[in-house]
Short mmCIF file of C-alpha atoms in Angstrom, two decimals:
data_model
loop_
_atom_site.label_atom_id
_atom_site.label_comp_id
_atom_site.label_asym_id
_atom_site.label_seq_id
_atom_site.Cartn_x
_atom_site.Cartn_y
_atom_site.Cartn_z
CA UNK A 1 56.73 24.65 31.26
CA UNK A 2 56.42 23.09 28.05
CA UNK A 3 52.87 22.06 27.01
CA UNK A 4 52.01 18.67 26.38
CA UNK A 5 52.00 17.76 22.58
CA UNK A 6 49.50 15.55 20.83
CA UNK A 7 49.27 14.42 17.46
CA UNK A 8 45.76 14.03 15.89
CA UNK A 9 45.23 12.10 12.66
CA UNK A 10 41.91 12.13 11.13
CA UNK A 11 40.14 10.87 7.94
CA UNK A 12 36.59 10.43 6.42
CA UNK A 13 35.34 8.42 3.53
CA UNK A 14 31.98 8.09 1.49
CA UNK A 15 31.18 4.88 -0.50
CA UNK A 16 29.48 6.84 -3.39
CA UNK A 17 30.26 10.42 -2.69
CA UNK A 18 27.72 11.19 -1.62
CA UNK A 19 26.90 7.71 -0.04
CA UNK A 20 27.21 5.67 3.17
CA UNK A 21 29.86 7.80 4.97
CA UNK A 22 31.99 7.42 8.18
CA UNK A 23 35.05 9.01 9.75
CA UNK A 24 37.74 7.80 11.89
CA UNK A 25 40.32 9.72 14.04
CA UNK A 26 43.06 8.79 16.54
CA UNK A 27 45.08 10.70 19.12
CA UNK A 28 48.76 9.63 19.40
CA UNK A 29 51.51 10.53 21.69
CA UNK A 30 54.18 11.86 19.53
CA UNK A 31 57.18 10.77 21.62
CA UNK A 32 56.14 6.97 21.60
CA UNK A 33 53.65 6.57 19.06
CA UNK A 34 51.21 5.18 21.72
CA UNK A 35 47.37 5.34 20.83
CA UNK A 36 45.95 7.48 23.41
CA UNK A 37 42.27 7.46 22.01
CA UNK A 38 40.28 6.47 18.94
CA UNK A 39 36.99 8.04 17.59
CA UNK A 40 34.85 6.65 14.68
CA UNK A 41 31.34 7.11 13.61
CA UNK A 42 28.95 6.18 10.81
CA UNK A 43 27.24 9.32 9.81
CA UNK A 44 24.64 8.23 7.08
CA UNK A 45 24.85 9.54 3.74
CA UNK A 46 27.34 12.17 3.22
CA UNK A 47 30.36 13.31 1.01
CA UNK A 48 33.87 12.89 1.60
CA UNK A 49 34.58 16.30 2.61
CA UNK A 50 31.60 16.23 5.15
CA UNK A 51 33.10 13.14 6.62
CA UNK A 52 36.66 14.52 6.62
CA UNK A 53 35.52 17.77 8.64
CA UNK A 54 33.68 15.50 10.98
CA UNK A 55 36.63 13.21 11.87
CA UNK A 56 38.82 16.28 12.37
CA UNK A 57 36.23 17.60 14.98
CA UNK A 58 36.09 14.41 16.54
CA UNK A 59 39.94 13.89 16.84
CA UNK A 60 40.16 17.36 18.31
CA UNK A 61 37.32 16.71 20.68
CA UNK A 62 38.91 13.41 21.87
CA UNK A 63 42.36 15.26 22.38
CA UNK A 64 40.76 17.94 24.51
CA UNK A 65 39.17 15.29 26.59
CA UNK A 66 42.69 14.15 27.40
CA UNK A 67 44.66 17.27 27.64
CA UNK A 68 42.76 20.71 27.15
CA UNK A 69 45.98 22.80 27.37
CA UNK A 70 47.95 20.50 24.73
CA UNK A 71 49.57 21.72 21.78
CA UNK A 72 47.89 19.66 18.88
CA UNK A 73 49.66 18.67 15.63
CA UNK A 74 46.82 17.55 13.29
CA UNK A 75 47.79 15.48 10.43
CA UNK A 76 45.42 14.86 7.51
CA UNK A 77 45.63 13.53 3.85
CA UNK A 78 42.84 15.87 2.81
CA UNK A 79 44.58 18.65 1.13
CA UNK A 80 41.26 20.77 1.04
CA UNK A 81 40.74 20.63 5.05
CA UNK A 82 44.26 21.26 6.06
CA UNK A 83 44.60 24.32 3.71
CA UNK A 84 41.20 25.64 4.71
CA UNK A 85 41.87 25.19 8.27
CA UNK A 86 45.39 26.63 8.07
CA UNK A 87 43.77 29.77 6.69
CA UNK A 88 45.53 29.53 3.28
CA UNK A 89 42.37 28.68 1.24
CA UNK A 90 39.05 30.38 1.64
CA UNK A 91 35.90 28.29 2.41
CA UNK A 92 33.70 29.02 -0.47
CA UNK A 93 30.88 26.45 0.07
CA UNK A 94 28.44 27.94 2.81
CA UNK A 95 27.81 24.44 4.17
CA UNK A 96 31.43 23.86 5.04
CA UNK A 97 31.74 27.00 6.87
CA UNK A 98 29.94 25.63 10.05
CA UNK A 99 32.02 22.61 10.15
CA UNK A 100 35.26 24.51 9.87
CA UNK A 101 34.05 26.94 12.56
CA UNK A 102 33.20 24.18 14.90
CA UNK A 103 36.68 22.58 14.48
CA UNK A 104 38.16 25.96 15.13
CA UNK A 105 36.35 26.28 18.37
CA UNK A 106 37.58 23.26 19.85
CA UNK A 107 41.13 24.68 20.78
CA UNK A 108 42.42 28.01 20.57
CA UNK A 109 43.74 28.88 17.17
CA UNK A 110 47.54 29.03 18.57
CA UNK A 111 47.45 25.63 19.89
CA UNK A 112 46.82 23.72 16.64
CA UNK A 113 48.92 23.46 13.61
CA UNK A 114 48.00 21.33 10.42
CA UNK A 115 50.06 19.41 8.08
CA UNK A 116 49.08 17.45 4.97
CA UNK A 117 50.36 13.64 4.72
CA UNK A 118 50.06 11.38 1.94
CA UNK A 119 47.35 8.93 2.48
CA UNK A 120 49.60 5.88 3.12
CA UNK A 121 50.68 7.64 6.33
CA UNK A 122 47.21 8.09 7.34
CA UNK A 123 46.31 4.43 7.55
CA UNK A 124 45.23 4.33 11.10
CA UNK A 125 42.51 6.87 10.74
CA UNK A 126 41.41 5.43 7.34
CA UNK A 127 41.01 2.07 9.00
CA UNK A 128 38.78 3.56 11.67
CA UNK A 129 36.68 5.28 8.97
CA UNK A 130 36.08 1.87 6.95
CA UNK A 131 35.38 0.18 10.26
CA UNK A 132 32.64 2.89 11.08
CA UNK A 133 31.30 2.43 7.43
CA UNK A 134 31.35 -1.19 7.86
CA UNK A 135 29.43 -1.00 11.09
CA UNK A 136 26.89 1.22 9.49
CA UNK A 137 26.17 -1.22 6.71
CA UNK A 138 25.36 -3.52 9.38
CA UNK A 139 22.97 -1.18 10.69
CA UNK A 140 24.82 -0.37 14.04
CA UNK A 141 27.31 2.21 15.17
CA UNK A 142 31.20 1.74 15.60
CA UNK A 143 32.27 0.49 19.02
CA UNK A 144 35.89 0.61 20.32
CA UNK A 145 35.76 -3.33 20.25
CA UNK A 146 35.38 -3.02 16.47
CA UNK A 147 38.95 -1.47 16.21
CA UNK A 148 41.91 -3.65 15.20
CA UNK A 149 43.70 -1.68 17.84
CA UNK A 150 41.28 -2.89 20.61
CA UNK A 151 42.25 -4.23 23.93
CA UNK A 152 42.09 -7.87 22.85
CA UNK A 153 43.92 -7.34 19.51
CA UNK A 154 46.45 -5.26 21.26
CA UNK A 155 47.00 -7.96 24.03
CA UNK A 156 47.53 -10.62 21.35
CA UNK A 157 50.00 -8.17 19.37
CA UNK A 158 51.80 -7.40 22.66
CA UNK A 159 52.32 -10.96 23.49
CA UNK A 160 53.82 -11.54 19.99
CA UNK A 161 55.92 -8.45 20.49
CA UNK A 162 57.32 -9.72 23.65
CA UNK A 163 59.13 -12.61 21.88
CA UNK A 164 60.84 -10.37 19.69
CA UNK A 165 63.46 -7.89 20.55
CA UNK A 166 62.67 -4.41 20.92
CA UNK A 167 63.73 -1.53 18.38
CA UNK A 168 67.41 -1.04 19.19
CA UNK A 169 69.12 2.39 19.90
CA UNK A 170 70.06 4.63 22.64
CA UNK A 171 67.47 6.68 24.57
CA UNK A 172 65.86 9.20 22.22
CA UNK A 173 67.19 7.48 18.92
CA UNK A 174 65.04 8.40 16.23
CA UNK A 175 64.93 5.07 14.45
CA UNK A 176 63.75 3.50 17.59
CA UNK A 177 61.16 6.05 18.02
CA UNK A 178 59.79 5.73 14.64
CA UNK A 179 59.83 1.80 14.84
CA UNK A 180 57.62 2.29 17.89
CA UNK A 181 55.21 4.70 16.18
CA UNK A 182 54.88 2.32 13.20
CA UNK A 183 53.97 -0.27 15.71
CA UNK A 184 51.40 1.66 17.08
CA UNK A 185 49.87 2.57 13.82
CA UNK A 186 49.29 -0.95 12.92
CA UNK A 187 47.62 -1.85 16.37
CA UNK A 188 50.75 -3.30 18.21
CA UNK A 189 51.19 -0.36 20.61
CA UNK A 190 50.11 -0.54 24.16
CA UNK A 191 47.84 2.29 23.66
CA UNK A 192 44.22 2.42 25.27
CA UNK A 193 41.07 2.93 23.24
CA UNK A 194 38.80 5.28 24.82
CA UNK A 195 36.32 5.13 22.08
CA UNK A 196 35.80 9.03 22.05
CA UNK A 197 33.48 10.46 19.38
CA UNK A 198 30.70 12.73 18.84
CA UNK A 199 27.98 10.27 19.68
CA UNK A 200 27.02 6.91 18.65
CA UNK A 201 23.52 7.08 17.51
CA UNK A 202 22.55 7.08 13.74
CA UNK A 203 21.64 10.42 12.29
CA UNK A 204 17.92 9.94 11.36
CA UNK A 205 17.63 13.13 9.55
CA UNK A 206 20.50 14.29 7.39
CA UNK A 207 21.19 18.00 6.75
CA UNK A 208 21.19 19.23 3.26
CA UNK A 209 24.96 19.09 2.98
CA UNK A 210 24.80 15.44 3.75
CA UNK A 211 23.52 14.80 0.22
CA UNK A 212 24.97 17.50 -2.00
CA UNK A 213 28.76 17.64 -3.01
CA UNK A 214 30.23 19.88 -0.23
CA UNK A 215 32.60 21.90 -2.17
CA UNK A 216 34.11 22.37 -5.79
CA UNK A 217 36.46 19.54 -5.46
CA UNK A 218 33.45 17.05 -5.46
CA UNK A 219 31.69 18.94 -8.46
CA UNK A 220 35.08 19.00 -10.44
CA UNK A 221 35.22 15.21 -9.80
CA UNK A 222 31.53 14.60 -10.78
CA UNK A 223 31.83 16.89 -13.93
CA UNK A 224 34.83 14.82 -14.96
CA UNK A 225 32.66 11.60 -14.64
CA UNK A 226 29.76 13.42 -16.61
CA UNK A 227 32.10 14.23 -19.37
CA UNK A 228 33.38 10.70 -19.89
CA UNK A 229 29.69 9.59 -20.18
CA UNK A 230 28.54 12.42 -22.37
CA UNK A 231 29.14 10.58 -25.63
CA UNK A 232 26.94 7.65 -24.79
CA UNK A 233 24.32 9.98 -23.10
CA UNK A 234 24.24 12.11 -26.38
CA UNK A 235 23.76 8.90 -28.49
CA UNK A 236 20.88 7.82 -26.26
CA UNK A 237 19.05 11.19 -26.39
CA UNK A 238 19.53 11.23 -30.14
CA UNK A 239 18.18 7.68 -30.55
CA UNK A 240 15.18 8.70 -28.58
CA UNK A 241 14.56 11.90 -30.65
CA UNK A 242 14.72 9.97 -33.78
CA UNK A 243 12.16 7.46 -32.71
CA UNK A 244 8.55 7.92 -31.90
CA UNK A 245 8.87 11.70 -30.95
CA UNK A 246 8.65 10.98 -27.25
CA UNK A 247 11.59 12.79 -26.31
CA UNK A 248 10.06 16.11 -27.47
CA UNK A 249 6.94 15.40 -25.72
CA UNK A 250 8.49 13.72 -22.67
CA UNK A 251 7.02 16.07 -20.06
CA UNK A 252 10.49 16.14 -18.37
CA UNK A 253 10.02 19.59 -16.53
CA UNK A 254 13.96 19.52 -15.60
CA UNK A 255 15.09 19.06 -19.39
CA UNK A 256 12.53 21.75 -20.23
CA UNK A 257 14.21 24.10 -17.81
CA UNK A 258 17.54 23.39 -19.36
CA UNK A 259 16.19 23.94 -22.89
CA UNK A 260 15.06 27.22 -21.79
CA UNK A 261 18.71 28.15 -21.13
CA UNK A 262 18.26 28.65 -17.29
CA UNK A 263 20.04 25.55 -16.01
CA UNK A 264 23.64 25.03 -15.31
CA UNK A 265 25.12 27.69 -12.88
CA UNK A 266 28.03 25.20 -13.14
CA UNK A 267 30.63 27.72 -14.39
CA UNK A 268 32.98 28.42 -11.32
CA UNK A 269 36.20 30.13 -10.45
CA UNK A 270 39.61 28.60 -9.89
CA UNK A 271 40.33 24.86 -10.37
CA UNK A 272 39.67 23.11 -7.03
CA UNK A 273 41.95 20.59 -5.48
CA UNK A 274 41.65 16.87 -6.18
CA UNK A 275 38.87 15.45 -4.24
CA UNK A 276 39.41 12.18 -2.05
CA UNK A 277 39.12 9.29 -4.18
CA UNK A 278 35.89 7.36 -4.22
CA UNK A 279 35.77 3.73 -3.44
CA UNK A 280 38.07 1.23 -5.30
CA UNK A 281 36.86 0.92 -8.92
CA UNK A 282 37.82 -1.23 -11.82
CA UNK A 283 38.60 -5.09 -11.86
CA UNK A 284 41.15 -5.40 -9.11
CA UNK A 285 38.94 -5.33 -6.00
CA UNK A 286 37.58 -8.55 -4.20
CA UNK A 287 34.52 -10.32 -5.68
CA UNK A 288 31.54 -8.42 -4.14
CA UNK A 289 28.85 -10.89 -5.51
CA UNK A 290 25.92 -10.09 -7.40
CA UNK A 291 24.79 -6.69 -7.00
CA UNK A 292 21.08 -5.19 -6.17
CA UNK A 293 20.22 -3.97 -9.90
CA UNK A 294 17.33 -1.46 -9.95
CA UNK A 295 15.92 -1.16 -13.55
CA UNK A 296 14.12 2.27 -13.32
CA UNK A 297 11.03 2.68 -15.36
CA UNK A 298 9.42 6.04 -15.71
CA UNK A 299 5.63 5.79 -15.83
CA UNK A 300 3.74 6.19 -19.30
CA UNK A 301 2.18 9.28 -20.53
CA UNK A 302 -0.65 11.32 -18.96
CA UNK A 303 -2.70 14.06 -20.55
CA UNK A 304 -0.22 16.36 -18.85
CA UNK A 305 2.78 14.85 -20.41
CA UNK A 306 2.55 16.11 -24.03
CA UNK A 307 2.12 19.53 -22.93
CA UNK A 308 5.15 19.32 -20.67
CA UNK A 309 3.42 20.45 -17.54
CA UNK A 310 4.64 20.16 -13.98
CA UNK A 311 3.15 16.94 -12.68
CA UNK A 312 4.17 15.94 -9.20
CA UNK A 313 2.94 14.39 -6.02
CA UNK A 314 0.71 17.66 -5.03
CA UNK A 315 -1.45 18.12 -7.90
CA UNK A 316 -4.22 15.97 -9.54
CA UNK A 317 -2.63 12.43 -9.62
CA UNK A 318 -3.58 11.95 -13.27
CA UNK A 319 -3.96 8.63 -14.88
CA UNK A 320 -2.30 7.27 -17.90
CA UNK A 321 -3.69 8.44 -21.11
CA UNK A 322 -4.25 5.94 -24.03
CA UNK A 323 -0.94 6.59 -25.21
CA UNK A 324 0.43 5.92 -21.86
CA UNK A 325 -1.37 2.55 -21.47
CA UNK A 326 0.12 1.68 -24.90
CA UNK A 327 3.51 2.60 -23.71
CA UNK A 328 2.94 0.43 -20.55
CA UNK A 329 2.13 -2.67 -22.74
CA UNK A 330 5.07 -2.07 -24.82
CA UNK A 331 7.67 -1.89 -21.88
CA UNK A 332 5.86 -4.91 -20.33
CA UNK A 333 6.44 -7.04 -23.64
CA UNK A 334 10.22 -5.96 -23.78
CA UNK A 335 10.62 -6.81 -19.81
CA UNK A 336 8.89 -10.15 -20.38
CA UNK A 337 11.34 -10.88 -23.42
CA UNK A 338 14.43 -10.18 -21.03
CA UNK A 339 13.14 -12.21 -18.36
CA UNK A 340 15.48 -10.53 -15.71
CA UNK A 341 12.86 -8.82 -13.40
CA UNK A 342 12.43 -10.53 -10.19
CA UNK A 343 10.51 -7.90 -8.04
CA UNK A 344 8.60 -4.78 -8.92
CA UNK A 345 8.10 -1.80 -6.48
CA UNK A 346 6.26 1.34 -7.43
CA UNK A 347 5.57 4.90 -6.54
CA UNK A 348 2.15 5.27 -4.84
CA UNK A 349 0.97 7.68 -7.63
CA UNK A 350 -1.69 6.42 -10.00
CA UNK A 351 0.28 6.55 -13.19
CA UNK A 352 2.91 4.56 -11.80
CA UNK A 353 0.72 1.99 -10.18
CA UNK A 354 -1.07 1.62 -13.60
CA UNK A 355 2.28 1.16 -15.28
CA UNK A 356 3.68 -1.19 -12.76
CA UNK A 357 0.42 -3.41 -12.73
CA UNK A 358 0.50 -3.65 -16.53
CA UNK A 359 4.15 -4.92 -16.21
CA UNK A 360 3.23 -7.22 -13.25
CA UNK A 361 0.40 -8.86 -14.96
CA UNK A 362 2.57 -9.63 -17.83
CA UNK A 363 5.53 -11.08 -15.55
CA UNK A 364 3.16 -12.75 -13.08
CA UNK A 365 4.52 -10.77 -10.20
CA UNK A 366 3.00 -8.40 -7.61
CA UNK A 367 3.71 -4.79 -6.95
CA UNK A 368 4.82 -3.48 -3.75
CA UNK A 369 4.44 0.39 -2.92
CA UNK A 370 7.40 2.75 -1.81
CA UNK A 371 6.38 5.97 -0.72
CA UNK A 372 9.93 7.29 -1.23
CA UNK A 373 9.47 6.92 -4.88
CA UNK A 374 6.89 9.42 -5.50
CA UNK A 375 7.42 12.55 -7.51
CA UNK A 376 8.36 15.75 -6.01
CA UNK A 377 5.68 18.26 -4.69
CA UNK A 378 5.66 21.15 -7.12
CA UNK A 379 3.48 23.44 -4.96
CA UNK A 380 1.67 26.14 -6.84
CA UNK A 381 3.47 25.14 -10.06
CA UNK A 382 1.46 21.78 -10.36
CA UNK A 383 -0.32 21.71 -13.81
CA UNK A 384 1.42 24.46 -15.27
CA UNK A 385 4.05 24.80 -17.80
CA UNK A 386 7.51 26.03 -17.60
CA UNK A 387 6.77 29.30 -19.63
CA UNK A 388 3.55 30.02 -17.22
CA UNK A 389 5.74 29.34 -14.18
CA UNK A 390 8.18 31.93 -15.48
CA UNK A 391 5.40 34.21 -16.30
CA UNK A 392 3.84 34.05 -12.81
CA UNK A 393 6.56 33.26 -10.50
CA UNK A 394 9.88 34.28 -12.01
CA UNK A 395 11.86 35.03 -8.84
CA UNK A 396 10.82 31.64 -7.26
CA UNK A 397 11.78 29.88 -10.50
CA UNK A 398 15.08 31.52 -10.41
CA UNK A 399 15.85 30.54 -7.05
CA UNK A 400 14.76 27.09 -7.85
CA UNK A 401 17.04 26.59 -10.85
CA UNK A 402 19.95 28.12 -8.71
CA UNK A 403 19.83 26.09 -5.64
CA UNK A 404 18.78 22.56 -4.83
CA UNK A 405 17.48 23.80 -1.48
CA UNK A 406 14.86 26.47 -2.87
CA UNK A 407 11.22 25.02 -2.90
CA UNK A 408 8.85 25.68 -5.66
CA UNK A 409 6.19 28.44 -5.05
CA UNK A 410 3.43 27.65 -2.33
CA UNK A 411 5.63 25.06 -0.23
CA UNK A 412 6.49 22.51 -2.48
CA UNK A 413 9.58 20.05 -2.07
CA UNK A 414 13.15 21.25 -2.70
CA UNK A 415 15.37 18.85 -4.83
CA UNK A 416 17.40 18.58 -1.47
CA UNK A 417 14.49 17.23 0.27
CA UNK A 418 13.56 14.91 -2.48
CA UNK A 419 17.19 13.76 -2.68
CA UNK A 420 17.17 12.80 1.16
CA UNK A 421 13.92 10.80 0.36
CA UNK A 422 14.94 8.88 -2.39
CA UNK A 423 18.41 8.04 -1.01
CA UNK A 424 16.68 6.53 2.12
CA UNK A 425 14.37 4.59 -0.03
CA UNK A 426 17.34 3.34 -2.14
CA UNK A 427 19.15 2.32 1.06
CA UNK A 428 15.89 0.46 2.09
CA UNK A 429 15.47 -1.33 -1.11
CA UNK A 430 19.18 -2.17 -1.61
CA UNK A 431 19.42 -3.76 1.63
CA UNK A 432 15.96 -5.71 1.01
CA UNK A 433 16.88 -6.97 -2.36
CA UNK A 434 20.63 -7.44 -2.29
CA UNK A 435 21.60 -9.82 -5.40
CA UNK A 436 18.24 -9.27 -7.11
CA UNK A 437 17.10 -7.34 -10.08
CA UNK A 438 14.16 -5.12 -9.16
CA UNK A 439 11.93 -2.91 -11.52
CA UNK A 440 11.32 0.29 -9.72
CA UNK A 441 8.27 2.27 -11.43
CA UNK A 442 8.67 5.87 -10.64
CA UNK A 443 9.05 9.42 -11.88
CA UNK A 444 11.40 11.73 -13.62
CA UNK A 445 13.11 13.34 -10.39
CA UNK A 446 13.59 10.20 -8.46
CA UNK A 447 15.18 8.46 -11.58
CA UNK A 448 17.41 11.40 -12.07
CA UNK A 449 18.23 11.59 -8.58
CA UNK A 450 19.25 7.98 -8.23
CA UNK A 451 21.59 8.33 -11.41
CA UNK A 452 23.11 11.52 -10.17
CA UNK A 453 23.91 10.08 -6.62
CA UNK A 454 25.29 6.91 -8.33
CA UNK A 455 27.64 9.18 -10.52
CA UNK A 456 28.56 11.40 -7.67
CA UNK A 457 27.43 14.19 -10.08
CA UNK A 458 26.49 17.79 -8.77
CA UNK A 459 22.68 18.99 -8.23
CA UNK A 460 22.66 20.84 -11.61
CA UNK A 461 23.01 17.56 -13.50
CA UNK A 462 19.40 16.97 -12.78
CA UNK A 463 18.81 19.61 -15.57
CA UNK A 464 21.21 17.86 -17.91
CA UNK A 465 19.45 14.62 -18.38
CA UNK A 466 16.53 13.90 -20.41
CA UNK A 467 14.18 11.14 -19.43
CA UNK A 468 11.18 10.09 -21.77
CA UNK A 469 8.03 8.67 -20.53
CA UNK A 470 8.15 4.93 -20.42
CA UNK A 471 11.91 5.02 -20.79
CA UNK A 472 14.28 2.55 -18.82
CA UNK A 473 17.41 3.20 -16.99
CA UNK A 474 19.49 0.86 -14.74
CA UNK A 475 21.83 1.24 -11.86
CA UNK A 476 23.70 -1.71 -10.06
CA UNK A 477 24.63 -1.39 -6.38
CA UNK A 478 27.39 -3.32 -4.81
CA UNK A 479 27.87 -4.32 -1.20
CA UNK A 480 30.92 -2.07 -0.94
CA UNK A 481 28.99 0.87 -1.54
CA UNK A 482 29.84 1.48 -5.16
CA UNK A 483 27.17 1.93 -7.93
CA UNK A 484 27.37 1.37 -11.62
CA UNK A 485 25.12 3.15 -14.10
CA UNK A 486 24.08 0.56 -16.68
CA UNK A 487 21.60 2.25 -18.95
CA UNK A 488 19.84 5.69 -19.28
CA UNK A 489 16.73 6.73 -21.09
CA UNK A 490 16.32 3.72 -23.24
CA UNK A 491 13.20 4.02 -25.32
CA UNK A 492 13.86 1.36 -28.08
CA UNK A 493 11.13 -0.72 -26.91
CA UNK A 494 8.76 2.10 -27.90
CA UNK A 495 9.71 2.42 -31.66
#
């Protein structure tokens, strides 16, 4: 007896890459094009590739619930996932291996075959993924009723279809069958929506792979974005160095690491496949209204800053030095002259609160504290210079420079941990301040992390940005999940 055949189409997307992400999957009858099941879920902050793999897993599980013995034909527009699951490409990134293994366990290998299809042929799964992300933006999970292929929508479509002649042709005619399949893909089929998925709850804690590019394809895309912005960044850095000398004494320990020649680890092997495109960009999309604009102010100098010592949230919590107080006054005057700041939010650490309060006094605003904006806890490295850390903890330092998941000596925070914390704070603040311009007074790592996430850049980019004390940067966040970096390391107000 011939096994029952099913088609699974799956997709995933991330509005920011990494950014708010979701997946969609649909199970189809290959003979009629009827929709047998749909699955979709908002998965929090993740990359495109993570979302795509999760969509595949959900689609396969939905098919298994219907027909465990079926022969399954998976169709996706992710070349990466299709080639990796077909065994033609190696899975190099360790965080992708568990997802691929989970997908491989749903059905025996001989029951599933994979096919790449153009994006325009994967519209059903793409629609479900976007519906899931839209639901997540509203603080809830996708439900079957959210689907434009839900019972109500299909009943209305069926009524319209009844008034039109059905596709013509003898039984088994390929043209008629294709017409029925197209009708099902646009929500006019008579299929049922089971809402099958991997669960409907929002993930409160994301794994490390939910914030860092999942494979080389994402990193390549990010490097291309960084290259395009390189000239502007070099000009900004040059301007800072030609001014008051703050860049040379910035206390930016990540830039210090790069200057020592240990940062990077970005040279990789073969050219990866093109990654899934990020959200639509340019001037052709719908008007998303005024963005939430975060003006990012690094605090003024402390006594540790000119000595370029690690100064995080696990150390002595130093106050601003005399130079730092002067810097705070200078940036306050500059922001008052611009007249655009509407709210002020600060890290809880003393040096940020002092900087924020100086600006607030000039602008006549209050300061709200956000715990998520505090600096990295550098563990046993607090108060040490980069050279001292290399002398005392060389192996730990090398591991920290090589991986965003490595912690400083003594149980400090990894950059992956900080990225999760900062991304969560970003999401809270963008939701609370939509359409407003907010000054965030914070530290080197949180600011660089916000810039990195906005650009979709790889973790090693943290070591390739310089951020001076009391410098200004800016990022605008739109309601569709896109972000636009407007400014980086501006120190003109200090010269």
